Coordinates of C-alpha atoms and ligand atoms in Angstrom, one line a residue:
X1 CA -36.8 -14.5 -4.4
X2 CA -35.3 -17.6 -2.8
X3 CA -32.1 -18.2 -1.0
X4 CA -30.2 -21.2 -2.5
X5 CA -27.5 -23.2 -1.0
X6 CA -25.3 -24.2 -4.0
X7 CA -22.9 -27.1 -3.5
X8 CA -19.3 -26.5 -4.4
X9 CA -15.8 -28.0 -4.1
X10 CA -12.9 -26.3 -2.5
X11 CA -10.0 -24.6 -4.4
X12 CA -6.6 -25.2 -2.8
X13 CA -5.1 -21.8 -3.7
X14 CA -7.2 -19.3 -1.9
X15 CA -4.6 -18.3 0.7
X16 CA -4.7 -14.5 1.2
X17 CA -1.3 -12.9 0.6
X18 CA 0.2 -9.6 1.8
X19 CA -3.0 -7.9 1.0
X20 CA -6.0 -10.2 0.3
X21 CA -6.4 -12.8 -2.4
X22 CA -5.0 -11.8 -5.8
X23 CA -5.2 -13.8 -8.9
X24 CA -5.6 -13.3 -12.7
X25 CA -9.1 -12.1 -13.7
X26 CA -9.5 -15.4 -15.6
X27 CA -9.1 -17.3 -12.3
X28 CA -11.7 -15.2 -10.6
X29 CA -14.0 -15.8 -13.6
X30 CA -13.9 -19.5 -13.1
X31 CA -17.2 -20.8 -11.9
X32 CA -17.5 -20.8 -8.0
X33 CA -14.0 -19.2 -7.5
X34 CA -15.2 -15.8 -6.2
X35 CA -18.3 -17.4 -4.6
X36 CA -16.2 -19.9 -2.6
X37 CA -13.9 -17.2 -1.3
X38 CA -16.7 -14.8 -0.3
X39 CA -18.6 -17.6 1.5
X40 CA -15.3 -18.4 3.3
X41 CA -15.1 -14.8 4.4
X42 CA -18.7 -14.8 5.7
X43 CA -18.2 -18.2 7.4
X44 CA -15.1 -16.9 9.2
X45 CA -16.3 -13.5 10.4
X46 CA -19.5 -14.6 12.1
X47 CA -21.4 -11.3 11.5
X48 CA -24.6 -11.0 13.5
X49 CA -27.9 -11.2 11.6
X50 CA -28.7 -7.8 10.1
X51 CA -25.1 -6.5 10.2
X52 CA -24.0 -3.8 7.8
X53 CA -21.2 -4.2 5.3
X54 CA -19.3 -1.8 3.1
X55 CA -18.5 -2.8 -0.5
X56 CA -16.5 -1.2 -3.2
X57 CA -13.6 -1.6 -5.5
X58 CA -11.1 0.2 -7.6
X59 CA -13.2 -0.1 -10.8
X60 CA -10.9 -2.5 -12.5
X61 CA -12.2 -5.1 -15.0
X62 CA -14.6 -7.5 -13.4
X63 CA -15.4 -5.1 -10.5
X64 CA -19.1 -4.7 -11.5
X65 CA -19.7 -8.3 -12.0
X66 CA -18.1 -9.2 -8.7
X67 CA -20.0 -6.6 -6.8
X68 CA -23.4 -8.0 -8.0
X69 CA -22.3 -11.5 -7.0
X70 CA -21.2 -10.4 -3.5
X71 CA -24.4 -8.4 -3.0
X72 CA -26.6 -11.4 -3.6
X73 CA -24.4 -13.5 -1.4
X74 CA -24.5 -10.9 1.4
X75 CA -28.3 -10.9 1.2
X76 CA -28.3 -14.7 1.4
X77 CA -26.0 -14.7 4.4
X78 CA -28.2 -12.5 6.6
X79 CA -26.6 -9.0 6.2
X80 CA -29.2 -6.2 6.8
X81 CA -27.5 -3.5 4.8
X82 CA -24.6 -3.0 2.4
X83 CA -23.2 0.5 1.7
X84 CA -21.8 0.4 -1.9
X85 CA -19.9 3.2 -3.6
X86 CA -21.7 4.5 -6.7
X87 CA -20.8 2.4 -9.7
X88 CA -19.3 -0.1 -7.3
X89 CA -16.3 2.3 -6.7
X90 CA -14.5 3.1 -3.5
X91 CA -10.8 3.7 -3.1
X92 CA -9.2 1.6 -0.5
X93 CA -8.7 4.4 2.0
X94 CA -12.3 5.7 1.3
X95 CA -13.6 2.2 2.1
X96 CA -11.7 2.3 5.3
X97 CA -13.1 5.7 6.1
X98 CA -16.7 4.6 5.4
X99 CA -16.4 1.5 7.6
X100 CA -15.2 3.6 10.5
X101 CA -17.6 6.6 10.0
X102 CA -20.7 4.4 9.8
X103 CA -19.4 1.9 12.3
X104 CA -20.2 -1.1 10.0
X105 CA -19.4 -4.6 10.9
X106 CA -16.7 -4.7 8.2
X107 CA -16.2 -4.3 4.4
X108 CA -15.1 -6.1 1.3
X109 CA -12.7 -4.3 -1.0
X110 CA -12.1 -5.4 -4.6
X111 CA -8.7 -4.5 -5.8
X112 CA -5.4 -5.8 -7.0
X113 CA -3.9 -2.5 -6.0
X114 CA -1.0 -1.5 -8.3
X115 CA -1.2 -4.7 -10.5
X116 CA -2.3 -4.2 -14.1
X117 CA -6.0 -4.7 -14.9
X118 CA -8.2 -5.6 -17.8
X119 CA -9.3 -9.1 -19.0
X120 CA -5.7 -10.4 -18.9
X121 CA -4.8 -8.5 -15.8
X122 CA -5.3 -9.1 -12.1
X123 CA -8.2 -9.0 -9.7
X124 CA -8.3 -9.1 -6.0
X125 CA -10.5 -9.2 -2.9
X126 CA -9.9 -8.6 0.8
X127 CA -11.9 -8.3 3.9
X128 CA -11.6 -5.4 6.3
X129 CA -12.8 -5.5 9.9
X130 CA -14.8 -3.0 11.9
X131 CA -11.7 -0.9 12.6
X132 CA -11.6 -0.2 8.9
X133 CA -8.3 -2.1 8.5
X134 CA -7.3 -5.3 6.7
X135 CA -8.3 -8.4 8.6
X136 CA -5.5 -9.7 10.9
X137 CA -3.6 -12.8 10.0
X138 CA -5.8 -14.8 12.5
X139 CA -8.8 -13.9 10.4
X140 CA -7.1 -14.4 7.0
X141 CA -5.9 -17.8 8.2
X142 CA -9.4 -18.7 9.2
X143 CA -10.7 -17.7 5.8
X144 CA -8.1 -19.9 4.1
X145 CA -9.0 -22.8 6.3
X146 CA -12.7 -22.4 5.4
X147 CA -11.8 -22.2 1.7
X148 CA -10.1 -25.6 1.9
X149 CA -13.2 -27.3 3.4
X150 CA -16.1 -25.4 1.8
X151 CA -19.0 -27.5 0.6
X152 CA -21.7 -24.9 -0.3
X153 CA -22.3 -21.2 -0.7
X154 CA -25.4 -19.2 -0.3
X155 CA -26.9 -17.0 -3.0
X156 CA -30.1 -15.0 -3.4
X157 CA -31.9 -15.6 -6.6
X158 CA -32.4 -12.0 -7.8
X159 CA -31.7 -9.6 -10.6
X160 CA -28.8 -7.1 -10.6
X161 CA -29.0 -4.1 -8.3
X162 CA -28.8 -0.6 -10.0
X163 CA -25.6 1.0 -8.7
X164 CA -25.2 4.1 -10.8
X165 CA -27.5 6.4 -8.9
X166 CA -27.4 7.4 -5.2
X167 CA -30.2 5.9 -3.1
X168 CA -31.6 2.7 -1.6
X169 CA -33.0 -0.4 -3.1
X170 CA -33.7 -3.8 -1.6
X171 CA -32.3 -7.3 -2.3
X172 CA -34.5 -9.8 -0.4
X173 CA -34.5 -8.6 3.2
X174 CA -31.3 -6.6 2.7
X175 CA -31.0 -2.8 1.9
X176 CA -28.5 -1.7 -0.7
X177 CA -27.5 1.9 -0.2
X178 CA -25.5 3.5 -3.0
X179 CA -23.3 6.2 -1.5
X180 CA -21.2 8.9 -3.1
X181 CA -17.7 7.4 -3.0
X182 CA -15.9 10.8 -2.6
X183 CA -17.9 12.9 -0.1
X184 CA -17.1 11.1 3.2
X185 CA -13.5 10.9 2.3
X186 CA -13.2 14.5 1.3
X187 CA -14.8 15.6 4.5
X188 CA -12.3 13.6 6.5
X189 CA -9.4 15.2 4.6
X190 CA -10.9 18.6 5.3
X191 CA -11.0 17.8 9.0
X192 CA -7.3 17.0 9.1
X193 CA -5.6 19.6 6.9
X194 CA -5.5 23.3 6.6
X195 CA -7.4 23.7 3.4
X196 CA -7.3 27.4 3.4
X197 CA -3.5 27.5 3.8
X198 CA -3.2 25.1 0.9
X199 CA -5.7 27.1 -1.1
X200 CA -3.6 30.2 -0.5
X201 CA -0.4 28.4 -1.6
X202 CA -2.0 27.3 -4.8
X203 CA -3.6 30.7 -5.4
X204 CA -0.2 32.2 -5.1
X205 CA 1.1 30.4 -8.2
X206 CA 2.5 27.2 -6.6
X207 CA 1.9 24.7 -9.4
X208 CA 1.1 21.0 -8.8
X209 CA 0.5 17.9 -11.0
X210 CA -1.3 14.9 -9.7
X211 CA -1.2 11.7 -11.9
X212 CA -4.2 9.5 -11.1
X213 CA -2.9 6.9 -13.6
X214 CA -6.5 6.3 -14.9
X215 CA -7.2 4.6 -11.6
X216 CA -9.6 5.1 -8.8
X217 CA -8.3 8.4 -7.3
X218 CA -9.1 10.5 -10.3
X219 CA -12.5 11.7 -9.0
X220 CA -11.1 12.1 -5.5
X221 CA -8.2 14.2 -6.7
X222 CA -10.4 16.3 -8.9
X223 CA -12.9 17.0 -6.1
X224 CA -10.3 17.8 -3.5
X225 CA -7.4 19.3 -5.4
X226 CA -9.2 21.2 -8.1
X227 CA -12.6 21.9 -6.7
X228 CA -12.1 22.3 -3.0
X229 CA -8.5 23.6 -3.0
X230 CA -8.7 25.6 -6.3
X231 CA -5.8 24.0 -8.2
X232 CA -6.3 24.9 -11.9
X233 CA -8.2 22.4 -14.1
X234 CA -5.6 20.1 -15.6
X235 CA -3.6 19.8 -12.4
X236 CA -5.0 16.3 -12.2
X237 CA -3.9 14.2 -15.2
X238 CA -5.1 10.8 -16.3
X239 CA -8.1 11.5 -14.0
X240 CA -10.6 9.2 -15.8
X241 CA -10.7 5.8 -14.1
X242 CA -10.6 3.0 -16.7
X243 CA -11.2 -0.7 -16.2
X244 CA -7.7 -1.5 -17.6
X245 CA -6.1 1.7 -16.3
X246 CA -5.6 2.8 -20.0
X247 CA -3.3 -0.2 -20.5
X248 CA -0.9 1.1 -17.9
X249 CA 0.6 -0.3 -14.8
X250 CA -1.0 1.8 -12.0
X251 CA 2.0 1.8 -9.7
X252 CA 3.2 5.2 -8.7
X253 CA 7.0 4.9 -9.0
X254 CA 9.7 6.4 -11.3
X255 CA 9.3 3.5 -13.8
X256 CA 5.5 3.3 -14.2
X257 CA 4.4 6.9 -13.6
X258 CA 6.7 8.0 -16.5
X259 CA 4.3 10.7 -17.8
X260 CA 4.4 12.5 -14.5
X261 CA 8.2 11.9 -14.2
X262 CA 8.8 13.5 -17.6
X263 CA 6.8 16.6 -16.6
X264 CA 8.5 16.9 -13.2
X265 CA 12.0 16.5 -14.7
X266 CA 11.3 18.6 -17.8
X267 CA 11.7 22.3 -18.5
X268 CA 9.2 24.5 -16.7
X269 CA 8.4 21.7 -14.2
X270 CA 5.7 22.3 -11.7
X271 CA 6.7 22.8 -8.0
X272 CA 5.1 19.6 -6.8
X273 CA 4.1 16.3 -8.4
X274 CA 2.4 13.2 -7.0
X275 CA 0.8 10.0 -8.2
X276 CA -1.3 7.3 -6.6
X277 CA -2.0 3.7 -7.5
X278 CA -4.9 1.5 -8.8
X279 CA -6.9 1.6 -5.5
X280 CA -5.6 5.0 -4.3
X281 CA -3.6 3.9 -1.2
X282 CA 0.0 4.4 -2.5
X283 CA 1.7 7.6 -3.3
X284 CA 4.8 9.0 -4.9
X285 CA 6.0 12.5 -4.1
X286 CA 8.2 14.6 -6.4
X287 CA 9.6 18.0 -6.3
X288 CA 11.0 19.9 -9.3
X289 CA 13.5 17.3 -10.7
X290 CA 13.6 15.6 -7.3
X291 CA 12.3 12.3 -6.1
X292 CA 11.4 11.8 -2.4
X293 CA 11.9 8.1 -1.4
X294 CA 8.8 6.8 0.5
X295 CA 11.0 6.0 3.5
X296 CA 12.2 9.6 3.6
X297 CA 8.7 10.8 3.1
X298 CA 7.5 9.0 6.2
X299 CA 10.3 10.4 8.3
X300 CA 9.7 13.9 7.0
X301 CA 5.9 13.8 7.6
X302 CA 6.7 12.7 11.1
X303 CA 9.2 15.5 11.7
X304 CA 6.8 18.1 10.4
X305 CA 3.6 16.7 11.7
X306 CA 2.8 19.5 14.2
X307 CA 2.5 21.9 11.3
X308 CA -0.7 20.1 10.3
X309 CA -3.9 20.8 12.3
X310 CA -4.9 17.1 12.6
X311 CA -1.5 16.3 14.2
X312 CA -0.7 19.5 16.0
X313 CA -0.6 17.8 19.3
X314 CA 2.2 15.5 18.2
X315 CA 2.4 11.8 17.5
X316 CA 1.9 8.8 19.8
X317 CA 4.5 6.8 17.9
X318 CA 5.5 5.7 14.4
X319 CA 5.5 2.3 12.8
X320 CA 7.3 1.1 9.7
X321 CA 7.5 -2.2 7.9
X322 CA 10.8 -4.0 8.4
X323 CA 12.3 -3.4 5.0
X324 CA 11.5 0.3 5.2
X325 CA 14.5 2.5 5.9
X326 CA 15.3 3.5 9.5
X327 CA 14.9 7.2 8.6
X328 CA 11.7 7.3 10.6
X329 CA 13.4 5.7 13.6
X330 CA 15.8 8.7 13.8
X331 CA 12.9 11.1 13.9
X332 CA 11.1 9.0 16.5
X333 CA 14.2 9.1 18.6
X334 CA 14.5 12.9 18.3
X335 CA 10.8 13.3 19.2
X336 CA 11.2 10.8 22.0
X337 CA 8.3 8.6 20.8
X338 CA 8.4 4.9 20.1
X339 CA 9.0 3.4 16.7
X340 CA 7.7 -0.1 15.8
X341 CA 9.1 -2.4 13.2
X342 CA 6.5 -4.7 11.7
X343 CA 6.4 -7.3 8.9
X344 CA 5.5 -6.1 5.4
X345 CA 1.8 -5.3 4.8
X346 CA -0.6 -2.8 6.3
X347 CA -2.5 -5.4 8.3
X348 CA 0.2 -5.3 10.9
X349 CA -0.3 -1.6 11.7
X350 CA -4.0 -1.9 12.7
X351 CA -3.5 -3.3 16.2
X352 CA -0.8 -0.6 17.0
X353 CA -3.2 2.1 15.8
X354 CA -6.2 0.7 17.6
X355 CA -4.2 0.5 20.8
X356 CA -3.2 4.2 20.4
X357 CA 0.5 3.2 20.2
X358 CA 1.2 4.9 16.8
X359 CA -0.2 7.8 14.8
X360 CA 1.8 7.5 11.5
X361 CA 2.8 4.4 9.6
X362 CA 4.7 3.7 6.4
X363 CA 6.2 1.3 4.0
X364 CA 9.0 1.7 1.5
X365 CA 6.6 0.5 -1.1
X366 CA 5.1 4.0 -1.6
X367 CA 2.7 3.6 1.3
X368 CA 2.1 6.2 4.1
X369 CA -0.9 6.7 6.3
X370 CA -2.1 7.5 9.8
X371 CA -4.7 6.6 12.3
X372 CA -7.4 8.6 10.5
X373 CA -8.2 5.3 8.7
X374 CA -6.7 1.8 8.8
X375 CA -5.3 1.7 5.3
X376 CA -2.4 3.5 3.7
X377 CA -3.7 6.6 2.0
X378 CA -2.3 8.1 -1.2
X379 CA -4.2 11.4 -1.3
X380 CA -3.8 11.9 2.4
X381 CA 0.0 11.8 1.9
X382 CA -0.2 14.4 -0.9
X383 CA -2.3 16.7 1.3
X384 CA 0.0 16.3 4.2
X385 CA 2.9 17.3 1.9
X386 CA 0.9 20.3 0.5
X387 CA 0.1 21.4 4.1
X388 CA 3.8 21.3 5.1
X389 CA 4.7 23.2 1.9
X390 CA 2.0 25.8 2.6
X391 CA 3.4 26.2 6.1
X392 CA 7.1 26.2 5.3
X393 CA 7.1 27.8 1.8
X394 CA 10.4 26.1 0.8
X395 CA 10.8 23.9 -2.3
X396 CA 10.4 20.1 -1.8
X397 CA 14.1 19.5 -2.4
X398 CA 15.3 22.0 0.2
X399 CA 12.9 20.6 2.8
X400 CA 14.3 17.1 2.2
X401 CA 18.0 18.2 2.1
X402 CA 17.4 20.2 5.4
X403 CA 15.9 17.0 6.9
X404 CA 19.0 15.0 5.9
X405 CA 21.3 17.7 7.4
X406 CA 19.5 17.4 10.7
X407 CA 18.9 13.6 10.8
X408 CA 21.5 12.1 8.4
X409 CA 20.5 10.4 5.1
X410 CA 19.4 6.8 4.8
X411 CA 20.4 5.9 1.3
X412 CA 17.8 3.4 0.1
X413 CA 16.9 1.4 -2.9
X414 CA 14.8 -1.7 -3.8
X415 CA 15.6 -4.1 -6.6
X416 CA 12.7 -6.3 -7.8
X417 CA 13.2 -9.4 -9.8
X418 CA 9.7 -10.2 -11.1
X419 CA 8.4 -13.3 -12.8
X420 CA 11.1 -15.7 -11.6
X421 CA 10.6 -19.4 -11.6
X422 CA 9.2 -20.2 -8.1
X423 CA 11.8 -22.9 -7.4
X424 CA 14.7 -20.7 -8.3
X425 CA 13.5 -17.8 -6.1
X426 CA 12.9 -20.2 -3.2
X427 CA 16.3 -21.6 -3.8
X428 CA 17.9 -18.2 -3.3
X429 CA 16.0 -17.7 -0.1
X430 CA 16.9 -21.1 1.2
X431 CA 20.6 -20.6 0.2
X432 CA 20.7 -17.4 2.2
X433 CA 19.1 -19.0 5.3
X434 CA 21.6 -21.9 5.0
X435 CA 24.4 -19.3 5.0
X436 CA 23.5 -17.5 8.2
X437 CA 26.2 -19.2 10.2
X438 CA 29.0 -18.5 7.8
X439 CA 27.8 -15.0 7.1
X440 CA 27.7 -13.9 10.7
X441 CA 30.9 -12.0 11.4
X442 CA 32.1 -12.1 7.8
X443 CA 33.8 -9.0 6.3
X444 CA 32.9 -7.7 2.9
X445 CA 35.0 -4.6 2.0
X446 CA 34.1 -2.0 4.6
X447 CA 31.0 -3.9 5.7
X448 CA 31.1 -6.5 8.6
X449 CA 28.0 -8.6 9.1
X450 CA 26.6 -8.2 12.6
X451 CA 23.6 -10.5 12.4
X452 CA 21.5 -12.4 10.0
X453 CA 18.0 -13.8 10.6
X454 CA 14.6 -14.5 9.2
X455 CA 12.5 -11.7 10.6
X456 CA 9.9 -12.7 13.1
X457 CA 7.4 -10.4 14.7
X458 CA 5.5 -10.6 17.9
X459 CA 2.5 -8.3 17.9
X460 CA 2.8 -6.2 21.1
X461 CA -1.0 -5.9 21.4
X462 CA -2.3 -9.4 20.9
X463 CA 0.9 -11.5 21.2
X464 CA 0.5 -13.2 17.8
X465 CA 3.7 -14.3 16.2
X466 CA 4.5 -14.0 12.4
X467 CA 7.6 -15.9 11.3
X468 CA 9.5 -16.0 8.1
X469 CA 9.0 -12.4 7.2
X470 CA 12.2 -11.8 5.3
X471 CA 15.9 -12.4 5.5
X472 CA 17.9 -9.6 7.1
X473 CA 21.6 -9.1 6.8
X474 CA 22.5 -6.4 9.2
X475 CA 26.0 -4.8 9.2
X476 CA 27.9 -3.3 12.2
X477 CA 27.3 0.2 10.9
X478 CA 23.6 -0.3 10.7
X479 CA 23.5 -0.8 6.9
X480 CA 21.1 -3.5 5.8
X481 CA 20.4 -5.9 3.0
X482 CA 16.9 -7.6 3.1
X483 CA 15.6 -10.3 0.9
X484 CA 11.9 -11.1 0.6
X485 CA 9.6 -13.0 -1.7
X486 CA 6.6 -10.9 -2.7
X487 CA 3.2 -11.9 -1.4
X488 CA 1.1 -10.0 -3.9
X489 CA 2.3 -11.3 -7.3
X490 CA 0.2 -13.6 -9.5
X491 CA 2.8 -15.0 -11.8
X492 CA 5.9 -17.0 -10.7
X493 CA 7.8 -15.4 -7.9
X494 CA 9.0 -11.9 -7.3
X495 CA 12.2 -11.5 -5.2
X496 CA 12.8 -8.2 -3.6
X497 CA 16.2 -7.0 -2.4
X498 CA 16.1 -3.9 -0.2
X499 CA 19.3 -2.0 0.4
X500 CA 20.0 0.7 3.0
X501 CA 23.1 2.6 4.1
X502 CA 23.2 5.4 6.6
X503 CA 25.3 8.5 5.9
X504 CA 25.8 11.2 8.5
X505 CA 28.3 13.2 6.5
X506 CA 26.3 16.1 4.8
X507 CA 29.0 16.4 2.1
X508 CA 28.1 12.9 0.9
X509 CA 24.4 13.5 0.8
X510 CA 24.7 14.8 -2.8
X511 CA 25.6 11.3 -4.0
X512 CA 23.2 9.4 -6.2
X513 CA 21.6 6.5 -4.2
X514 CA 22.8 3.9 -6.7
X515 CA 26.4 5.1 -6.3
X516 CA 26.2 5.2 -2.5
X517 CA 24.7 1.7 -2.5
X518 CA 26.9 0.2 -5.2
X519 CA 29.1 -1.9 -2.8
X520 CA 26.1 -3.2 -0.9
X521 CA 24.4 -4.2 -4.2
X522 CA 27.5 -6.3 -5.1
X523 CA 27.5 -7.9 -1.7
X524 CA 23.8 -8.8 -2.1
X525 CA 24.3 -10.4 -5.5
X526 CA 27.4 -12.3 -4.2
X527 CA 25.9 -13.8 -1.1
X528 CA 22.5 -14.6 -2.7
X529 CA 24.0 -16.2 -5.8
X530 CA 21.1 -14.6 -7.5
X531 CA 22.5 -14.4 -11.0
X532 CA 23.7 -18.1 -11.0
X533 CA 20.4 -19.4 -9.5
X534 CA 17.9 -17.4 -11.5
X535 CA 19.9 -16.5 -14.7
X536 CA 18.8 -12.9 -14.2
X537 CA 21.5 -10.2 -14.7
X538 CA 19.3 -7.2 -14.1
X539 CA 16.3 -6.4 -11.8
X540 CA 13.0 -5.8 -13.5
X541 CA 12.3 -2.6 -11.5
X542 CA 14.5 -0.4 -9.3
X543 CA 12.9 1.9 -6.9
Ligands
LIG1 C1 3.8 -5.2 -1.7 C2 4.6 -4.2 -0.8 C3 4.1 -4.1 0.6 C4 2.6 -3.7 0.5 C5 1.8 -4.6 -0.4 C6 0.4 -4.1 -0.6 O1 3.8 -6.4 -1.0 O2 6.0 -4.7 -0.8 O3 4.8 -3.2 1.3 O4 2.0 -3.6 1.7 O5 2.5 -4.7 -1.7 O6 0.4 -2.8 -1.3 P1 4.7 -7.6 -1.5 O7 4.5 -7.8 -3.0 O8 6.1 -7.2 -1.3 O9 4.3 -8.8 -0.7
LIG2 ZN1 -2.8 -0.1 -3.6

């Protein structure tokens, strides 16, 4: 078996986005496309000879083929060992867990998260460092730079490696160890949460439904919720992972997780409902006929953390992405711990966690997690909620309402305009930036603009600066409108508008969020000229 150096030409579009490189499957299937990017990773990370790598993906279409290519390239690039999830499967949080537990040099995760899969869907790849977290911007920039100059990639001439049974095989000088994708992760969860309290809750008739959306978390949820915690069979629905997610859009929100939503808003609804996404790092939490916004969920987990064994000594701090509501800030203030505001994307939380500055992190985009791994973690959030419910024995809705009574309610909503022509979307952003001077101090109904800017973040740990992270319009009462272009889409541009208004008056907490935010929505449309510039009258998705 020989190692070949195969000459190639660069592609110009391999810039990693919010979470790795995401493209249509057909793009990744183009000759040399995947190979170029993988070699650019290996050329950037300078792994020592014989280093160990973790490899796995969410099982979407093209996962298996990509795994075989990457294994042969890893062998040709001097890795000593690769730990692969059986069948090439690892959820994103499980991959992070395995990198940390076995102290590997890093890992490669194959996923396009919540984007649809199948031959016409999306595929993605990202590199995670030895802390288990997504590579920092410094590393992703280096990978992009390499991808623009690449001349050759290295590949071992070898047959495919069997991946469906646990055990070891060799590929040239490299060992491929197929590991159970669930065990290490399940053990980590058991070390954090009070499984016997949750078991008792479920045994007492508390009914749950978990929608795995035919994505990677099905086997994880069945093992943990049904086998270890004793939830009745059938508590996990759509639990069989499929390469095209059963034709669905594996994004756990009120629009795409409609099967679960119908159950949770129907007659005889269970007490608790949850869903996770394609690669298992996102979560949605529902009570009986009640939706918990991800921003509220983060705040609530923080406020109740000491009820959970893994967090009984309290939190070092909290971090949230900039567009996420400030509900968590209020809890941090009450707990007298710091709260950090980072740009969108989990990669910005890693340094804060590594430095011991924060314990919990979250994003409005259905992502919550902690320093147990360096990714957001869907099932972890579900177990955290179940642990709180087991300790407090109140319904989900009353726990949230009580939280609002204590801290006030941050009304929150996000409007997504997907598939816009790129120029029109960029035109909206540019127009907003050009309007900063006239907007500052302007009055719109009851709202006066206090400041507008394009968010910039200086990492408090390594001092790196990330500019251009989203337009913020902040009002004197703390209400906010944020505009951002998505960094994960693969078709045209997606413009996101994030709306937030704080309400201290408990009597007004009953309001529907869309009603409470109606005025801000109108202001957002007016100042952005979105309808005129894009021709869109309605968002594609409201969360
Ligand atoms: C989206 C979310 C962001 C999240 C990312 C990866 O990125 O908004 O919070 O970290 O997916 O799951 P965006 O498409 O907005 O760049
Ligand atoms: Zn995801």
